[in-house]
mmCIF file of C-alpha atoms in Angstrom:
data_model
loop_
_atom_site.group_PDB
_atom_site.id
_atom_site.type_symbol
_atom_site.label_atom_id
_atom_site.label_comp_id
_atom_site.label_asym_id
_atom_site.label_seq_id
_atom_site.Cartn_x
_atom_site.Cartn_y
_atom_site.Cartn_z
ATOM 1 C CA MET A 28 43.272 166.448 197.565
ATOM 2 C CA ASP A 29 43.817 170.177 198.106
ATOM 3 C CA PRO A 30 40.273 171.636 198.282
ATOM 4 C CA THR A 31 41.589 175.117 197.462
ATOM 5 C CA GLY A 32 43.360 173.909 194.315
ATOM 6 C CA LEU A 33 40.531 174.129 191.797
ATOM 7 C CA PRO A 34 39.092 177.461 193.001
ATOM 8 C CA ASP A 35 42.571 178.966 192.778
ATOM 9 C CA LEU A 36 43.065 177.505 189.304
ATOM 10 C CA ASP A 37 39.672 178.804 188.178
ATOM 11 C CA GLN A 38 40.613 182.305 189.318
ATOM 12 C CA ARG A 39 43.904 182.193 187.450
ATOM 13 C CA VAL A 40 42.142 180.963 184.294
ATOM 14 C CA THR A 41 39.862 184.008 184.299
ATOM 15 C CA ASP A 42 42.889 186.340 184.236
ATOM 16 C CA CYS A 43 44.556 184.719 181.197
ATOM 17 C CA ARG A 44 45.378 186.916 178.173
ATOM 18 C CA ALA A 45 47.691 184.530 176.341
ATOM 19 C CA CYS A 46 45.933 184.471 172.940
ATOM 20 C CA PRO A 47 45.604 187.961 171.380
ATOM 21 C CA ARG A 48 42.987 186.965 168.793
ATOM 22 C CA LEU A 49 40.740 185.408 171.423
ATOM 23 C CA VAL A 50 41.205 188.311 173.841
ATOM 24 C CA ASP A 51 40.220 190.796 171.132
ATOM 25 C CA TRP A 52 37.192 188.747 170.075
ATOM 26 C CA ARG A 53 35.760 187.986 173.508
ATOM 27 C CA GLU A 54 36.106 191.634 174.573
ATOM 28 C CA GLU A 55 34.636 192.977 171.328
ATOM 29 C CA VAL A 56 31.612 190.693 171.727
ATOM 30 C CA ALA A 57 31.239 191.873 175.325
ATOM 31 C CA ARG A 58 31.214 195.511 174.175
ATOM 32 C CA THR A 59 28.892 195.206 171.197
ATOM 33 C CA LYS A 60 26.607 192.515 172.689
ATOM 34 C CA ARG A 61 23.630 190.910 170.988
ATOM 35 C CA ALA A 62 20.430 192.941 170.851
ATOM 36 C CA ALA A 63 18.554 190.345 172.918
ATOM 37 C CA PHE A 64 21.101 190.797 175.732
ATOM 38 C CA ALA A 65 21.598 194.554 175.508
ATOM 39 C CA ASP A 66 20.898 194.971 179.238
ATOM 40 C CA TRP A 67 23.499 192.376 180.247
ATOM 41 C CA THR A 68 26.981 193.134 181.514
ATOM 42 C CA TYR A 69 28.918 190.478 179.613
ATOM 43 C CA TRP A 70 31.572 188.437 181.371
ATOM 44 C CA GLY A 71 34.004 188.863 178.450
ATOM 45 C CA ARG A 72 36.832 186.819 180.031
ATOM 46 C CA PRO A 73 38.049 183.221 179.980
ATOM 47 C CA VAL A 74 35.396 180.903 181.415
ATOM 48 C CA PRO A 75 36.603 178.487 184.127
ATOM 49 C CA GLY A 76 35.378 174.969 184.705
ATOM 50 C CA PHE A 77 32.149 174.443 186.634
ATOM 51 C CA GLY A 78 31.399 171.768 189.211
ATOM 52 C CA PRO A 79 32.656 170.340 192.505
ATOM 53 C CA PRO A 80 36.382 169.819 193.179
ATOM 54 C CA ASP A 81 35.791 166.136 193.995
ATOM 55 C CA ALA A 82 33.968 165.337 190.742
ATOM 56 C CA ARG A 83 33.980 161.728 189.583
ATOM 57 C CA LEU A 84 32.800 162.532 186.053
ATOM 58 C CA LEU A 85 34.329 165.208 183.817
ATOM 59 C CA ILE A 86 32.492 166.570 180.770
ATOM 60 C CA VAL A 87 34.731 168.239 178.179
ATOM 61 C CA GLY A 88 33.285 170.545 175.525
ATOM 62 C CA LEU A 89 34.935 172.751 172.909
ATOM 63 C CA ALA A 90 34.967 176.417 173.995
ATOM 64 C CA PRO A 91 32.529 178.950 175.462
ATOM 65 C CA ALA A 92 29.899 180.424 173.158
ATOM 66 C CA ALA A 93 30.201 184.127 172.355
ATOM 67 C CA HIS A 94 26.766 184.953 173.785
ATOM 68 C CA GLY A 95 26.589 181.985 176.162
ATOM 69 C CA GLY A 96 29.522 181.389 178.501
ATOM 70 C CA ASN A 97 31.246 184.570 177.330
ATOM 71 C CA ARG A 98 28.137 186.453 178.473
ATOM 72 C CA THR A 99 27.301 184.589 181.690
ATOM 73 C CA GLY A 100 30.738 183.495 182.900
ATOM 74 C CA ARG A 101 29.778 179.844 183.326
ATOM 75 C CA MET A 102 30.364 176.855 181.064
ATOM 76 C CA PHE A 103 27.426 175.932 178.786
ATOM 77 C CA THR A 104 25.248 178.601 180.398
ATOM 78 C CA GLY A 105 22.941 180.905 178.485
ATOM 79 C CA ASP A 106 22.792 179.164 175.114
ATOM 80 C CA ARG A 107 20.929 176.334 173.417
ATOM 81 C CA SER A 108 23.792 173.846 173.779
ATOM 82 C CA GLY A 109 23.760 174.375 177.525
ATOM 83 C CA ASP A 110 19.986 173.973 177.626
ATOM 84 C CA VAL A 111 20.349 170.551 176.021
ATOM 85 C CA LEU A 112 23.253 169.432 178.219
ATOM 86 C CA TYR A 113 21.898 170.527 181.595
ATOM 87 C CA GLU A 114 18.400 169.265 180.913
ATOM 88 C CA ALA A 115 19.925 165.854 180.181
ATOM 89 C CA LEU A 116 22.076 165.993 183.328
ATOM 90 C CA TYR A 117 18.976 166.843 185.363
ATOM 91 C CA ASP A 118 16.976 164.034 183.780
ATOM 92 C CA VAL A 119 19.584 161.421 184.759
ATOM 93 C CA GLY A 120 19.949 162.844 188.285
ATOM 94 C CA LEU A 121 23.295 164.653 187.958
ATOM 95 C CA ALA A 122 22.080 168.267 188.223
ATOM 96 C CA SER A 123 19.787 170.094 190.651
ATOM 97 C CA GLN A 124 17.705 171.789 187.948
ATOM 98 C CA PRO A 125 17.121 171.433 184.200
ATOM 99 C CA ALA A 126 18.069 174.969 183.152
ATOM 100 C CA SER A 127 21.298 176.966 183.289
ATOM 101 C CA VAL A 128 20.489 180.643 182.767
ATOM 102 C CA HIS A 129 23.111 182.649 184.654
ATOM 103 C CA ALA A 130 25.968 182.049 187.071
ATOM 104 C CA ASP A 131 23.868 182.767 190.185
ATOM 105 C CA ASP A 132 20.788 180.703 189.317
ATOM 106 C CA GLY A 133 21.450 178.079 192.006
ATOM 107 C CA LEU A 134 22.415 175.226 189.665
ATOM 108 C CA GLU A 135 24.472 172.473 191.305
ATOM 109 C CA LEU A 136 26.100 169.488 189.645
ATOM 110 C CA TYR A 137 26.314 166.197 191.539
ATOM 111 C CA GLY A 138 29.705 164.578 191.136
ATOM 112 C CA VAL A 139 30.162 166.196 187.697
ATOM 113 C CA ARG A 140 32.465 168.957 186.494
ATOM 114 C CA VAL A 141 32.179 170.651 183.096
ATOM 115 C CA THR A 142 35.198 172.173 181.366
ATOM 116 C CA SER A 143 36.685 172.775 177.925
ATOM 117 C CA PRO A 144 40.097 172.633 176.228
ATOM 118 C CA VAL A 145 39.763 176.308 175.180
ATOM 119 C CA HIS A 146 38.489 178.758 177.801
ATOM 120 C CA CYS A 147 37.799 181.799 175.605
ATOM 121 C CA ALA A 148 35.027 182.193 173.052
ATOM 122 C CA PRO A 149 36.606 181.888 169.575
ATOM 123 C CA PRO A 150 35.381 183.556 166.371
ATOM 124 C CA ALA A 151 33.007 181.241 164.467
ATOM 125 C CA ASN A 152 33.395 178.706 167.324
ATOM 126 C CA LYS A 153 36.731 177.651 165.798
ATOM 127 C CA PRO A 154 39.885 178.041 167.888
ATOM 128 C CA THR A 155 43.135 177.595 165.999
ATOM 129 C CA PRO A 156 45.483 174.681 166.745
ATOM 130 C CA GLY A 157 47.875 177.174 168.318
ATOM 131 C CA GLU A 158 45.183 178.546 170.611
ATOM 132 C CA ARG A 159 44.176 175.020 171.586
ATOM 133 C CA ASP A 160 47.775 174.170 172.463
ATOM 134 C CA THR A 161 48.333 177.421 174.365
ATOM 135 C CA CYS A 162 45.281 176.717 176.514
ATOM 136 C CA ARG A 163 46.149 173.052 177.164
ATOM 137 C CA PRO A 164 48.203 173.654 180.357
ATOM 138 C CA TRP A 165 45.043 174.870 182.087
ATOM 139 C CA LEU A 166 43.274 171.603 181.301
ATOM 140 C CA VAL A 167 46.328 169.586 182.369
ATOM 141 C CA GLN A 168 46.394 171.354 185.742
ATOM 142 C CA GLU A 169 42.663 170.809 186.160
ATOM 143 C CA LEU A 170 43.036 167.100 185.412
ATOM 144 C CA ARG A 171 45.888 166.735 187.886
ATOM 145 C CA LEU A 172 43.774 168.320 190.611
ATOM 146 C CA LEU A 173 40.852 166.018 189.767
ATOM 147 C CA ARG A 174 42.905 162.816 189.593
ATOM 148 C CA PRO A 175 42.154 161.683 193.175
ATOM 149 C CA THR A 176 38.433 161.402 192.395
ATOM 150 C CA VAL A 177 37.708 161.490 188.639
ATOM 151 C CA ARG A 178 36.995 158.072 187.122
ATOM 152 C CA ALA A 179 35.317 158.851 183.793
ATOM 153 C CA ALA A 180 35.195 161.598 181.185
ATOM 154 C CA LEU A 181 32.579 162.377 178.551
ATOM 155 C CA LEU A 182 34.123 164.174 175.570
ATOM 156 C CA LEU A 183 31.749 166.187 173.398
ATOM 157 C CA GLY A 184 32.650 166.182 169.717
ATOM 158 C CA ALA A 185 35.779 165.365 167.766
ATOM 159 C CA PHE A 186 37.507 168.624 168.747
ATOM 160 C CA GLY A 187 37.062 167.957 172.447
ATOM 161 C CA TRP A 188 38.226 164.367 172.015
ATOM 162 C CA GLN A 189 41.347 165.256 170.045
ATOM 163 C CA ALA A 190 42.252 168.223 172.232
ATOM 164 C CA ALA A 191 41.802 166.342 175.502
ATOM 165 C CA LEU A 192 43.835 163.210 174.733
ATOM 166 C CA PRO A 193 47.254 164.945 174.979
ATOM 167 C CA ALA A 194 46.118 166.625 178.202
ATOM 168 C CA PHE A 195 45.153 163.272 179.735
ATOM 169 C CA ALA A 196 48.592 161.944 178.803
ATOM 170 C CA GLU A 197 50.351 164.917 180.423
ATOM 171 C CA ALA A 198 48.204 164.534 183.541
ATOM 172 C CA GLY A 199 49.370 160.954 184.104
ATOM 173 C CA TRP A 200 47.114 158.581 182.177
ATOM 174 C CA THR A 201 48.403 156.403 179.338
ATOM 175 C CA VAL A 202 46.838 157.092 175.935
ATOM 176 C CA PRO A 203 47.037 154.087 173.559
ATOM 177 C CA ARG A 204 49.016 154.237 170.330
ATOM 178 C CA PRO A 205 47.635 154.818 167.811
ATOM 179 C CA ARG A 206 45.347 157.255 169.543
ATOM 180 C CA PRO A 207 41.738 156.041 169.714
ATOM 181 C CA ALA A 208 39.458 157.686 167.160
ATOM 182 C CA PHE A 209 36.437 159.738 168.127
ATOM 183 C CA ALA A 210 32.981 158.277 167.633
ATOM 184 C CA HIS A 211 29.674 158.688 169.360
ATOM 185 C CA GLY A 212 29.555 155.892 171.908
ATOM 186 C CA ALA A 213 33.314 155.342 171.891
ATOM 187 C CA ASP A 214 34.440 153.753 175.149
ATOM 188 C CA VAL A 215 38.171 153.660 175.934
ATOM 189 C CA THR A 216 40.005 153.022 179.189
ATOM 190 C CA LEU A 217 43.202 154.968 179.904
ATOM 191 C CA PRO A 218 45.358 153.155 182.462
ATOM 192 C CA ALA A 219 47.636 154.968 184.893
ATOM 193 C CA ALA A 220 50.878 153.678 186.359
ATOM 194 C CA ASP A 221 50.312 155.338 189.734
ATOM 195 C CA GLY A 222 46.574 155.188 190.288
ATOM 196 C CA PRO A 223 43.134 154.307 188.927
ATOM 197 C CA GLY A 224 42.452 154.360 185.221
ATOM 198 C CA LEU A 225 40.024 156.654 183.435
ATOM 199 C CA ARG A 226 37.097 155.628 181.189
ATOM 200 C CA LEU A 227 36.595 157.918 178.213
ATOM 201 C CA PHE A 228 33.263 158.145 176.421
ATOM 202 C CA GLY A 229 32.662 159.918 173.123
ATOM 203 C CA CYS A 230 29.471 161.847 172.415
ATOM 204 C CA PHE A 231 28.419 164.048 169.521
ATOM 205 C CA HIS A 232 28.554 167.683 170.616
ATOM 206 C CA VAL A 233 25.348 169.179 171.980
ATOM 207 C CA SER A 234 25.454 171.917 169.338
ATOM 208 C CA GLN A 235 22.299 173.131 167.619
ATOM 209 C CA ARG A 236 23.583 171.708 164.345
ATOM 210 C CA ASN A 237 23.606 168.217 165.865
ATOM 211 C CA THR A 238 20.464 168.434 167.980
ATOM 212 C CA PHE A 239 18.283 170.203 165.407
ATOM 213 C CA THR A 240 19.195 167.712 162.664
ATOM 214 C CA GLY A 241 18.719 164.659 164.869
ATOM 215 C CA ARG A 242 22.338 163.578 164.657
ATOM 216 C CA LEU A 243 22.277 163.695 168.461
ATOM 217 C CA THR A 244 18.899 162.821 169.943
ATOM 218 C CA PRO A 245 17.816 163.202 173.585
ATOM 219 C CA VAL A 246 17.826 159.404 173.925
ATOM 220 C CA MET A 247 21.388 159.140 172.572
ATOM 221 C CA LEU A 248 22.669 161.821 174.943
ATOM 222 C CA ARG A 249 21.025 160.344 178.020
ATOM 223 C CA GLU A 250 22.246 156.848 177.210
ATOM 224 C CA VAL A 251 25.882 157.915 177.022
ATOM 225 C CA LEU A 252 25.509 160.087 180.132
ATOM 226 C CA ARG A 253 24.188 157.115 182.088
ATOM 227 C CA SER A 254 27.048 154.922 180.866
ATOM 228 C CA ALA A 255 29.614 157.544 181.857
ATOM 229 C CA ALA A 256 27.965 158.065 185.242
ATOM 230 C CA GLU A 257 27.956 154.327 185.927
ATOM 231 C CA ALA A 258 31.658 154.098 185.014
ATOM 232 C CA ALA A 259 32.359 157.003 187.354
ATOM 233 C CA GLY A 260 30.495 155.348 190.229
ATOM 234 C CA LEU A 261 27.686 157.910 190.269
ATOM 235 C CA PRO A 262 24.006 157.021 190.665
ATOM 236 C CA ALA A 263 21.976 157.890 187.588
ATOM 237 C CA ARG A 264 18.267 157.713 186.994
ATOM 238 C CA GLY A 265 17.039 155.368 184.305
#
């Protein structure tokens, strides 16, 4: 594994301007800000993946939040969804602290990397199919760099599931036909002709809509995280 590969990729991701609508939106949000964050200098660029280059477990979301990752420059950092995700990762022993506030807060992930199929904050949290497809090569490159170590992936929500499957196929794993459907608790193994397979786990997204309504409970999230960690060969607290 080339240890410089992922840092170099992350840097190139942050310079991307391929989708005009997303560029305009992320930069407009960074200029106008939210009143609660008026004293912040927003990141306002594509948000790269976060976590070690030898991760065994990959967590795939949807896209950065306008006032979360687009503000802080780190995946799932600075918004309620990130609070839920990182607290759960901490509780099962995969993160050094339960909160993710800003990019220099000292948070470390243990054997876990967090990424998304779309790296720019989209209006209304809804990237278009074209934007998803334009961004896919970044995820494919990230997966290829992670292939020596990654053994499991936790996909958050139907969008993340559907967007990631073609990327896994391009990166060298075999996706069954017909493609497996998303469901919370879905568990699918993708074989590879030239290396270890990959276990995929489905999980409802950690959005406020899901967590506030009880569609995704803390118990549900921690259970699927432990299953994914076990499949990846990572120790997880019970």
